[in-house]
Each structure stands twice: as structure tokens, then as C-alpha cells.
Amino acid sequence: MSLLVVGLSHRSSPVSVLERAALSADAQVKLLQDTVAAEPAAEAAVLATCNRIELYADVDKFHAGVAELSTLLAQHSGVGLDELTPHLYVHYEDRAVHHLFAVACGLDSMVVGEGQILGQIKDSLARAQELHTAGRLLNDLFQQALRVGKRAHSETGIDRAGQSLVSFGLEQLAAGEAVQSWARGKKALVIGAGSMSSLAAATLARAGVAEVVVANRTVERAERLAQILAAAGNTGVVARAVAMDAVPAELTRADVAVSCTGATGLVLTAETIAAGVEGRTGAPAAEAVRTTPAGPHHGARDRAPAPRDAAGYAGPAADEREENCPLDLSVVPGAAAFSVLGEAAVAGMAAAELEQHAVWADKGDVAVRAQPGPGTGTDPAGDADAIAALAATVAVAGRVPERRRPEPVAEAPRPAPALFLLDLAMPRDIDAAVHRLAGVRLVDIESLAEASADAPMAADVDQVRRIVSDEVAAFGAAQRAAHITPTVVALRTMAADVVAGEIARLDGRLPDLDERQRGEIRQAVHRVVDKLLHAPTVRVKQLAAEPGGTGYADALRTLFDLDPETVASVSRAEDSTDEKDRGPA
């Protein structure tokens, strides 16, 4: 059996896909149960956070395991397999171990070095243990990951490299101002009472807000969190709890609102936020107006009709080409249009990312035949000619189309935010349309992902990477050594049975021996057998711990003709003993 992980995260997937693929608690339980019921998997654990969904399993076949785990993720997330597959990553054996250890240390987090992931890994293991889907491999793996993460935080300054997602989000809301100064005296509304919401409430209290209002579907949990905040004497914050139906009214009083619930739909719509701002300021929260060289417009509305080419294909309107087209349109006369699919094949860009219009500058050497865009009823096979022509043009022109830098977009002056919103939920709690409201600043997972891409890395990250590499090697050696232990135990058991049989036979042939003589003979035979087995069994454990050493167990079983059932029974006995000793991490 071998470790396999299939998953997606903020590094491999757009937030929009992550949001749709988010798993509820019930869905995670069902996913685990279905995974261990599938043929290739013997153990399973799910690690689901606001920016990753990963399924770990102990499988006996790699390709079948990847196919089964990918299919199960698609089924339980509700995202089609064809859509999900391009965003999935796969790690196997040592690479899978390395991935989890790096995740545990915060190296793969949206905010590098954040420590919240350790609690999420612990919860993931506890869930798998409770459902009995974690066996020896995943128990050992996840418990060691927790130890590696703790070691990284205690032995290095990785904590200085990163911060919690909450702290990072508040920094983005403060927009360059010190969070302590920005938060001082503000009234905060926290929606949700889980671990992330509790952290947000505590962080806001420490930052100096004057009041924290906690809203939750279960009011008792909100009251408990409010009591904890009020009891913390070093903050002096006023804390109270309200029911969820009081949120619209509280928005008219709040300066900042943080939402992180497990809801599958929106908790705060754009209309609710607009009403809250209007109730607070007395003025409607109108959409912010952007201006371009072509004049002001709102989003994608009020565009001029698109001109059509000779083939009847309507290219994008002028403002759409200026703002959104990813290709370089500043080309020489004589350039021709080609299909989106042909462009995707040559430029290596996903067709979905491209506009339905593209231009190729052939520098007058090679003309590219025009092709209608998708959706015009043309046979897709016609794209093959366009691809061939484009390839020929690349050979002459020496380049492929480049992504166009967007035209500068001037923002109309926006009023200072009257309401700051931080959405840490996945799927999101707050309607993304709120970004367009004047007088509101919204930071959500998507904007945090963009901001974190430019965040500086601390020097301690390299030290953590070395720790991860060392721990992966040690874990692999320990697993390989443990793999051969049942075979060594079975070999020694067989040797002990042979000794016992020979002593019994000797007793029958030499009945006149007294007990002292029998004891001397018994000890002598045992010493001979132990000395003969000592060096090979010690050496085989050392060899098995090295990369590629798993074959030594098979060699021992073959050389000594060990009964496979005897070896399996030793493994089952060890697993049973470990299970009794092993509690929730």
C-alpha cells in the first residue's frame, strides 16, 4: 500500500472553483466513508480549509487510486470532473509526505507561516479516527506532520514570516495604516462563532476596538464567545451576542464586520450591505463608477454593439478590447483573425481565458487565414488549419501572441469607507458584488490570495524547508523499517518453533537427561539460533530503511519460505496494539 493525495488549493485553482468545491462537514464524512469503501483505498483522511481541499488515502494502485479519488472529490464537491481535473494536483509516496509536512509548517498557506493549519490538521485526523478511516499509515503520517509543524514554529522564526489569515486580512482592510491605529475605537461585528470567527474577535479586541458584537445561528455559542471576550481584562472591550436576524440592524452601527460561517449560501447580500451603509450614513451606497479613455461605465453594461467581420463574427466591443483582451492588439496592417481554440493550442493558454477575437501580426511574411470564433456553428475541425498556419507564422515571426497589459483604468474618486468587510469563509459569505459599492471596502479570500502573492518571504523559510526535507527522509526510513518488522518477527517466531520442536525430539531420544542438562542444551540451541539470526535481521532493517529497500521483506519471505498468513497476523496484531495506544492527536 502507498500514500496518495489528490487535492486543490489556492495555488492550483481560482477561488471561484475552490468556493464551489468547498465541502460541508456532512460531505466530508460521506467522502471518507465512500473512499474507504472504494477498491483501491484502505485508509482515508480529508483536509478541508478555506483555501484547500485534499483527500489522503492509502492505495494499492496508483492510477486506479488517482482516478477513484478524483471522481469522489468531484461527486462530493458538486463540481464536474472535467471542470475540476485541470485544477487538481497529485502527490504520491514521499512527495505526498513532503506536501503534508510543508502544509503543516505553513509553507503552502496563503499567508506563509500561519499556525492555524496545525489545528485544522489535528481536526482532520480526529475526524478520520472517529470514523475509523485512518489506519496505521495515516495515523503515523498526520501525527508526525503535527510534530514537524510544531518543530518548525519552535526552532525557526517562521512565525515572523507570516501571520494568521485574520491578521493579514485586517492589514489589507487597514490599507497601509497600522492595524492598532486603524481599529482603535471602532465597533466590530463578527458573524459566526467557530474557530476562525473566535480568532477574529480576539484579534479585533487586542487591536483596540471599542465593541465586538457576535452573531451566530446558535445564540448560545455567540453568548459564550462574548463572555470570553468580556472576561479578558487586558482589552477592555465591550462584547455582546445577538441572533442572526439582528445582523442587518447591527450593520448600521458597525464600522467593521468579519464573517466566517459554514453556510453554503451568501450570508450578506449586496442589498443588505447597501442598506446597512445607507442606514449608517443616510446616503445610498451607489455603485462606484470607473472611467476609461472611452468614458465612464458601470461594469460590463452600456457597451456599443460589436462590429462584425467578413465572416459575420462579432468581435468584442471597443471598450472590451481595451480592458479585457489578453492579446497584444497593436499589430501591423494585414493581420488576420483566428479561432480561440487555435490560439489556445499555440500560445499554451486556456481557451476559456481568451476573448472570442484575436489578432496575429505576421510582419507581412505569412498571412493567417481567418477562422470564425466559437459559437458560430463552424466545424471545430477547421481549427486544425488555423493551428498549422499559426505554427508556420511562429517560425517566421519568432513569437507567439502575448498577454496584453490592461489599459490604465482611472477610478472616480471614492468616498472614504464607511464600512469595512472581511470575508474569511469558503464558500464566501459576502456577495462579491459588494466590491462595486462606494463607501465599502471588502477583503475576501480572493483578494487575500492576490495580496499574498506579493508578500515577502522570510529568511527562516529556507530553514523550515530543510527541516521538512529531513523529516520526510526520517519518516520514509521509519515506514520502510516498520514494513519489514512483521517479516523479521515471523522469521524469529519460525526459528523459535524449530528450536522447540528439536528440543522436544531430543527429550524423546534422551529421556535420562536431568533438568539441568536439558536447560543447558535448550540455552545452547537458542544462543546458536539467535547469533545466526542477529546480524542478518539487524542488517535487513538497516537496508530496508534506505530508499528502495522495501524489497528486502519479500526476499526474506522467499528465502525462509515464511507463511504469508503468519506475517499478516503479526501485522494485524501490531496494528491492534497501536490502535489501543493511539488516541486523538
XYZ file of C-alpha atoms in Angstrom:
585
model
C 0.000 0.000 0.000
C 1.188 3.563 -0.743
C 0.257 7.100 0.258
C -1.614 9.205 -2.309
C -3.026 12.726 -2.039
C -5.336 14.361 -4.580
C -6.463 17.927 -3.956
C -6.774 21.528 -4.996
C -5.789 24.746 -3.256
C -5.423 28.474 -3.791
C -2.176 27.704 -5.619
C -3.763 25.409 -8.207
C -7.288 26.736 -8.553
C -9.175 30.008 -8.901
C -11.042 30.966 -5.768
C -14.292 30.672 -7.718
C -13.670 26.937 -8.226
C -12.460 26.447 -4.651
C -15.597 28.115 -3.419
C -17.870 25.794 -5.384
C -15.860 22.728 -4.380
C -16.000 23.502 -0.636
C -17.164 20.519 1.421
C -19.603 20.754 4.298
C -18.959 18.675 7.427
C -21.520 16.096 6.305
C -19.985 15.929 2.834
C -16.551 15.294 4.346
C -17.909 12.383 6.382
C -19.587 10.844 3.340
C -16.449 11.360 1.244
C -14.332 9.498 3.810
C -16.787 6.633 4.017
C -17.044 6.296 0.237
C -13.264 6.469 -0.165
C -12.507 3.538 2.148
C -15.361 1.628 0.532
C -13.692 2.055 -2.870
C -11.457 -0.745 -4.093
C -8.046 0.973 -4.307
C -8.136 2.667 -0.856
C -7.697 1.139 2.594
C -7.450 4.373 4.636
C -8.599 7.947 4.064
C -8.472 11.425 5.601
C -9.788 14.780 4.350
C -8.040 18.102 4.975
C -10.522 20.861 4.139
C -9.776 24.505 4.955
C -10.792 27.844 3.496
C -8.115 27.567 0.814
C -7.574 23.837 0.235
C -9.433 20.552 -0.167
C -7.233 17.460 -0.034
C -8.058 13.756 0.101
C -5.341 11.479 1.528
C -5.539 7.724 1.063
C -3.506 4.554 1.384
C -3.919 2.879 -2.011
C -2.654 -0.295 -3.624
C -2.705 1.036 -7.209
C -1.541 4.483 -8.301
C -3.526 5.089 -11.496
C -6.698 3.479 -10.177
C -6.268 5.450 -6.954
C -5.906 8.794 -8.753
C -8.968 8.079 -10.888
C -11.081 6.975 -7.922
C -10.078 9.837 -5.596
C -10.573 12.455 -8.327
C -14.005 11.064 -9.143
C -15.027 11.015 -5.477
C -13.862 14.611 -4.973
C -15.921 15.691 -7.978
C -19.004 13.788 -6.825
C -18.982 15.136 -3.286
C -17.977 18.701 -4.173
C -20.632 19.023 -6.861
C -18.100 20.324 -9.414
C -17.961 18.299 -12.615
C -14.911 16.082 -13.039
C -13.987 17.677 -16.384
C -14.030 21.114 -14.774
C -12.276 20.028 -11.589
C -9.474 17.953 -13.133
C -7.354 20.843 -14.530
C -7.082 22.296 -11.017
C -6.197 19.074 -9.175
C -2.691 18.148 -8.041
C -1.455 14.660 -7.199
C 1.367 13.669 -4.847
C 2.497 10.091 -4.282
C 4.538 8.350 -1.580
C 7.476 10.556 -0.434
C 6.140 13.564 -2.378
C 2.808 13.202 -0.596
C 4.586 13.106 2.776
C 6.634 16.172 1.819
C 3.473 18.010 0.794
C 1.655 17.410 4.091
C 4.713 18.318 6.176
C 5.107 21.562 4.197
C 1.406 22.298 4.697
C 1.764 21.660 8.447
C 4.644 24.152 8.645
C 2.626 26.840 6.874
C 4.830 26.831 3.765
C 1.866 26.146 1.483
C -0.543 28.504 3.219
C -1.968 31.645 1.663
C -0.180 33.513 4.451
C 3.196 31.791 4.765
C 3.986 30.640 8.283
C 0.463 30.849 9.715
C -0.116 28.402 12.539
C -3.862 27.793 12.224
C -3.254 24.938 9.817
C -1.968 22.785 12.694
C -5.368 22.870 14.372
C -7.028 22.022 11.071
C -4.731 19.020 10.542
C -5.482 17.878 14.083
C -9.224 18.140 13.423
C -8.813 16.214 10.172
C -7.046 13.363 11.953
C -9.580 13.302 14.783
C -12.435 13.033 12.257
C -10.747 10.146 10.440
C -10.057 8.378 13.743
C -13.644 8.824 14.867
C -14.920 7.336 11.600
C -12.244 4.596 11.692
C -10.980 5.554 8.232
C -7.433 6.280 9.459
C -5.246 3.223 9.879
C -1.623 2.862 10.779
C -0.189 4.856 7.847
C -2.418 7.942 8.109
C -2.279 7.985 11.908
C 1.521 7.943 11.787
C 1.610 10.477 8.949
C -0.730 13.077 10.444
C 0.707 12.789 13.964
C 4.206 13.225 12.573
C 3.005 16.201 10.493
C 1.782 17.860 13.689
C 5.164 17.268 15.321
C 7.004 18.649 12.283
C 4.805 21.752 12.242
C 5.403 22.383 15.941
C 9.140 21.869 15.466
C 9.215 24.390 12.622
C 7.497 27.025 14.754
C 9.657 26.370 17.818
C 13.063 26.070 16.121
C 12.775 28.806 13.489
C 11.384 32.287 13.093
C 8.723 31.170 10.603
C 6.186 32.955 12.809
C 7.860 36.199 11.811
C 7.391 35.347 8.144
C 3.681 35.009 8.377
C 0.631 35.699 10.452
C -2.879 34.422 10.757
C -5.299 34.889 7.891
C -7.269 37.165 10.211
C -4.289 39.452 10.890
C -3.377 39.527 7.213
C -6.966 40.373 6.311
C -7.107 43.202 8.820
C -3.857 44.584 7.412
C -5.455 44.641 3.966
C -8.505 46.447 5.358
C -6.257 48.998 7.056
C -4.621 49.658 3.651
C -1.174 50.592 4.881
C -2.210 52.092 8.210
C -1.138 50.301 11.384
C -3.915 47.921 12.394
C -3.822 49.163 16.001
C -4.377 52.751 14.875
C -6.989 51.799 12.284
C -9.008 49.626 14.691
C -8.874 51.845 17.769
C -12.355 52.841 18.909
C -14.214 51.071 16.090
C -17.321 48.921 16.558
C -16.943 45.414 15.179
C -19.493 42.811 14.126
C -18.291 39.185 13.971
C -20.606 36.744 12.187
C -20.023 33.148 13.239
C -18.654 31.633 16.425
C -16.293 28.948 15.142
C -12.520 28.848 15.496
C -11.800 31.418 12.776
C -14.515 33.789 13.994
C -13.260 33.430 17.569
C -9.748 34.278 16.420
C -11.091 37.300 14.530
C -12.989 38.527 17.589
C -9.949 38.108 19.854
C -7.654 39.807 17.318
C -10.008 42.768 16.994
C -10.271 43.061 20.770
C -6.481 43.098 21.128
C -6.232 45.645 18.306
C -8.299 48.102 20.348
C -11.849 48.088 19.003
C -14.363 49.521 21.447
C -17.077 46.907 20.911
C -17.446 43.409 19.481
C -20.900 42.086 18.612
C -21.032 38.331 17.922
C -23.840 36.988 15.740
C -24.391 33.280 15.286
C -27.128 30.903 14.246
C -26.820 29.252 17.676
C -27.105 32.184 20.060
C -25.675 30.175 22.988
C -22.338 29.842 21.175
C -22.320 33.563 20.415
C -23.008 34.319 24.079
C -20.183 32.020 25.163
C -17.705 33.782 22.870
C -18.907 37.207 24.019
C -18.418 36.182 27.657
C -14.865 35.030 26.937
C -14.064 38.332 25.252
C -15.594 40.389 28.063
C -13.700 38.355 30.676
C -10.354 39.163 29.081
C -9.416 42.037 31.322
C -6.458 43.239 29.232
C -8.605 44.514 26.341
C -11.450 46.413 27.992
C -13.691 45.605 25.026
C -17.473 45.596 25.364
C -18.811 42.303 23.971
C -22.365 41.109 23.420
C -24.195 38.440 21.436
C -27.106 38.728 19.011
C -29.145 36.386 16.850
C -28.525 36.199 13.096
C -31.705 38.079 12.293
C -30.248 41.115 14.086
C -27.317 41.379 11.624
C -28.969 43.930 9.239
C -29.630 46.283 12.137
C -26.100 45.781 13.530
C -24.606 46.679 10.148
C -25.987 50.202 10.558
C -23.870 50.551 13.732
C -20.722 48.611 12.829
C -17.524 50.075 11.424
C -16.033 46.677 10.554
C -17.661 43.284 10.031
C -15.913 39.915 9.820
C -17.815 36.890 8.547
C -16.737 33.257 8.638
C -19.596 30.779 8.822
C -20.184 27.320 7.440
C -23.145 28.475 5.374
C -23.380 27.154 1.824
C -25.063 30.331 0.520
C -24.496 34.049 0.929
C -24.912 35.413 4.436
C -24.672 39.081 3.408
C -26.004 40.158 0.030
C -25.044 43.375 -1.715
C -28.524 44.714 -0.976
C -28.112 44.013 2.750
C -24.743 45.771 2.806
C -26.073 48.729 0.821
C -28.978 49.056 3.234
C -26.566 48.935 6.179
C -24.392 51.685 4.725
C -27.430 53.797 3.934
C -28.735 53.319 7.465
C -25.370 54.346 8.837
C -24.634 57.335 6.588
C -28.080 58.362 5.441
C -26.922 58.235 1.812
C -27.413 55.379 -0.690
C -24.371 53.191 -1.312
C -24.211 53.689 -5.073
C -22.009 51.650 -7.366
C -18.530 53.029 -7.856
C -18.042 54.411 -11.389
C -14.871 53.593 -13.319
C -13.671 55.806 -16.134
C -11.655 54.710 -19.138
C -10.421 56.668 -22.154
C -13.815 55.881 -23.714
C -15.664 57.436 -20.804
C -17.400 56.247 -17.629
C -19.200 52.932 -17.463
C -20.503 50.504 -14.882
C -19.042 47.025 -15.122
C -19.875 45.339 -18.448
C -23.024 47.323 -19.201
C -23.749 50.036 -21.797
C -21.319 48.722 -24.384
C -21.651 49.676 -28.031
C -22.695 46.971 -30.488
C -19.728 44.875 -31.587
C -18.623 45.264 -35.229
C -18.766 42.143 -37.366
C -16.046 40.863 -39.674
C -16.423 39.462 -43.198
C -17.292 36.032 -41.794
C -20.078 37.503 -39.680
C -18.167 37.051 -36.409
C -18.810 39.820 -33.927
C -15.599 40.735 -32.159
C -15.637 42.416 -28.770
C -16.745 45.996 -28.430
C -14.056 48.674 -28.344
C -14.019 49.111 -24.564
C -13.956 45.331 -24.049
C -10.898 45.007 -26.303
C -9.156 47.787 -24.443
C -9.840 46.446 -20.959
C -10.039 42.686 -21.100
C -8.399 41.282 -24.209
C -5.289 39.335 -23.113
C -3.614 39.641 -26.513
C -1.415 42.350 -27.931
C -3.666 44.118 -30.450
C -1.162 46.750 -31.586
C -0.434 44.978 -34.859
C 0.554 45.911 -38.382
C -1.918 46.023 -41.281
C -2.639 42.667 -42.834
C -3.148 40.770 -39.579
C -5.957 38.256 -39.612
C -8.318 36.791 -37.061
C -8.068 33.198 -35.933
C -10.033 30.925 -33.635
C -9.810 30.851 -29.866
C -9.057 27.140 -29.863
C -6.203 27.559 -32.325
C -4.715 30.361 -30.235
C -5.002 28.254 -27.081
C -3.105 25.408 -28.709
C -0.227 27.565 -29.933
C 0.131 30.019 -27.079
C -0.475 27.450 -24.349
C -3.329 29.499 -22.925
C -6.666 28.071 -21.824
C -9.384 28.848 -24.336
C -11.675 29.976 -21.556
C -9.248 32.789 -20.750
C -9.331 34.281 -24.198
C -11.762 36.667 -25.809
C -13.569 35.453 -28.901
C -11.378 37.622 -31.048
C -7.597 37.547 -31.570
C -5.147 39.104 -33.985
C -1.890 37.796 -35.329
C 0.859 40.085 -36.619
C 2.663 38.156 -39.337
C 5.024 41.011 -40.209
C 3.839 40.691 -43.789
C 5.596 37.363 -44.310
C 2.860 34.810 -43.725
C -0.860 35.518 -43.855
C -3.075 33.576 -41.492
C -6.440 32.530 -42.782
C -9.369 33.910 -40.777
C -11.442 31.469 -38.764
C -14.795 32.173 -37.167
C -14.842 32.149 -33.378
C -16.532 29.517 -31.194
C -20.275 29.512 -31.104
C -20.683 30.457 -34.769
C -21.625 26.974 -35.939
C -18.286 26.278 -37.655
C -16.961 22.712 -37.504
C -14.269 22.652 -34.741
C -12.106 20.502 -37.019
C -11.441 23.643 -39.044
C -9.257 24.855 -36.210
C -6.568 22.394 -37.287
C -5.763 24.517 -40.348
C -5.552 27.636 -38.190
C -3.211 25.904 -35.764
C -0.928 24.793 -38.605
C -0.899 28.302 -40.061
C -0.143 29.806 -36.698
C 2.738 27.391 -36.172
C 4.194 28.423 -39.532
C 3.809 32.065 -38.622
C 5.598 31.496 -35.303
C 8.548 30.049 -37.203
C 8.782 33.199 -39.342
C 7.775 35.889 -36.865
C 9.646 34.337 -33.965
C 6.979 34.948 -31.358
C 3.543 33.951 -30.195
C 0.790 36.334 -29.086
C 1.468 37.950 -25.738
C -0.929 38.846 -22.983
C -1.896 42.463 -23.355
C -1.280 44.748 -20.435
C -4.617 46.285 -19.496
C -5.171 49.916 -20.307
C -4.922 52.066 -17.192
C -8.332 52.352 -15.606
C -8.937 55.558 -13.714
C -11.190 55.226 -10.715
C -13.583 58.012 -9.980
C -12.881 59.417 -6.510
C -14.456 57.122 -3.964
C -15.652 58.268 -0.566
C -13.771 57.047 2.479
C -15.150 53.634 3.503
C -17.996 53.806 5.983
C -17.976 50.022 6.399
C -15.045 47.594 6.299
C -15.830 43.956 5.494
C -13.596 40.886 5.908
C -14.923 37.625 4.457
C -12.884 34.577 5.533
C -15.442 31.946 4.561
C -15.200 29.375 1.801
C -17.615 29.371 0.080
C -17.864 33.105 0.559
C -20.333 34.657 2.992
C -20.414 38.122 1.411
C -21.609 38.838 -2.110
C -18.632 39.764 -4.336
C -20.808 42.472 -5.897
C -20.119 44.473 -2.724
C -16.732 45.361 -4.258
C -18.609 47.754 -6.540
C -20.322 49.672 -3.727
C -18.959 53.080 -2.915
C -18.308 53.653 0.785
C -17.475 49.952 1.386
C -14.145 48.162 1.452
C -14.369 44.362 1.110
C -11.466 41.965 1.568
C -12.241 38.330 0.822
C -10.304 35.133 0.156
C -9.793 36.057 -3.479
C -8.289 39.461 -2.724
C -6.192 37.934 0.072
C -4.801 35.401 -2.401
C -3.817 38.217 -4.761
C -2.200 40.225 -1.963
C -0.318 37.242 -0.539
C 1.277 36.510 -3.922
C 3.420 39.617 -3.429
C 4.073 39.110 0.288
C 7.789 38.896 1.184
C 9.216 35.585 2.339
C 11.266 35.480 5.499
C 14.771 34.004 5.542
C 13.536 31.413 8.044
C 11.509 29.750 5.297
C 14.682 28.120 3.940
C 15.412 26.662 7.362
C 11.887 25.276 7.571
C 12.303 23.695 4.150
C 15.426 21.915 5.388
C 13.508 20.664 8.422
C 10.761 19.348 6.155
C 13.259 17.534 3.914
C 14.997 15.927 6.907
C 11.699 14.869 8.455
C 10.449 13.385 5.176
C 13.601 11.274 4.915
C 13.277 10.141 8.538
C 9.585 9.312 8.126
C 10.251 7.307 4.981
C 13.040 5.359 6.677
C 10.844 4.622 9.685
C 7.980 3.453 7.470
C 10.230 1.212 5.414
C 11.792 -0.242 8.553
C 8.346 -0.800 10.056
C 7.288 -2.542 6.849
C 9.900 -5.263 7.348
C 9.332 -5.712 11.095
C 6.439 -8.216 10.758
C 8.615 -10.331 8.444
C 11.516 -10.291 10.934
C 9.147 -11.171 13.777
C 7.681 -14.019 11.711
C 11.208 -15.281 10.947
C 12.171 -15.310 14.626
C 8.888 -16.993 15.508
C 9.588 -19.718 12.947
C 13.103 -20.154 14.367
C 11.692 -20.446 17.902
C 9.231 -23.099 16.693
C 12.070 -25.045 15.075
C 14.088 -24.907 18.311
C 11.095 -26.016 20.374
C 10.479 -28.943 18.005
C 14.097 -30.061 18.135
C 14.205 -29.863 21.963
C 11.033 -31.942 22.165
C 12.559 -34.510 19.803
C 15.734 -34.574 21.925
C 13.685 -35.180 25.069
C 12.250 -38.286 23.464
C 15.603 -39.629 22.347
C 17.485 -38.834 25.603
C 14.974 -39.436 28.400
C 17.714 -39.893 31.026
C 18.853 -36.252 30.924
C 18.151 -34.341 34.122
C 16.524 -30.892 34.137
C 19.835 -29.017 34.471
C 21.237 -30.757 31.418
C 18.085 -30.132 29.420
C 18.270 -26.436 30.349
C 21.894 -26.179 29.209
C 21.071 -27.798 25.877
C 17.999 -25.577 25.400
C 20.007 -22.416 26.107
C 22.834 -23.509 23.816
C 20.486 -24.132 20.888
C 18.711 -20.800 21.443
C 22.061 -18.952 21.535
C 23.164 -20.547 18.269
C 19.904 -19.584 16.528
C 19.943 -16.041 17.949
C 23.539 -15.466 16.863
C 22.822 -16.764 13.377
C 19.763 -14.510 13.005
C 21.081 -11.396 14.758
C 23.366 -9.967 12.071
C 21.034 -10.603 9.101
C 17.925 -9.242 10.865
C 19.713 -6.103 12.079
C 21.252 -5.546 8.667
C 17.997 -6.139 6.807
C 16.283 -3.495 8.950
C 19.036 -1.029 8.079
C 18.802 -1.848 4.382
C 15.010 -1.700 4.414
C 15.143 1.836 5.836
C 17.024 3.050 2.770
C 15.235 4.196 -0.398
C 14.261 1.184 -2.477
C 14.652 -1.140 0.500
C 11.100 -2.436 0.573
C 12.112 -5.500 -1.468
C 14.107 -6.979 1.403
C 10.935 -8.124 3.162
C 9.964 -10.072 0.052
C 13.467 -11.569 -0.118
C 13.279 -12.780 3.499
C 9.875 -14.343 2.980
C 11.122 -16.131 -0.129
C 14.460 -17.317 1.294
C 12.985 -18.712 4.503
C 9.679 -19.825 2.959
C 7.705 -17.841 5.526
C 3.964 -18.302 5.624
C 2.332 -15.056 4.304
C -0.553 -15.519 6.739
C 1.884 -15.626 9.655
C 3.410 -12.316 8.538
C -0.057 -10.801 8.053
C -1.160 -11.931 11.508
C 1.870 -10.199 13.053
C 0.943 -7.003 11.192
C -2.653 -7.208 12.389
C -1.512 -7.768 15.975
C 0.801 -4.738 15.811
C -1.945 -2.578 14.295
C -4.343 -3.660 17.041
C -1.813 -2.781 19.741
C -1.062 0.579 18.122
C -4.778 1.352 17.860
C -5.224 0.848 21.610
C -2.269 3.096 22.378
C -3.292 5.693 19.836
C -5.857 8.298 20.852
C -6.907 11.533 19.132
C -3.875 13.702 18.421
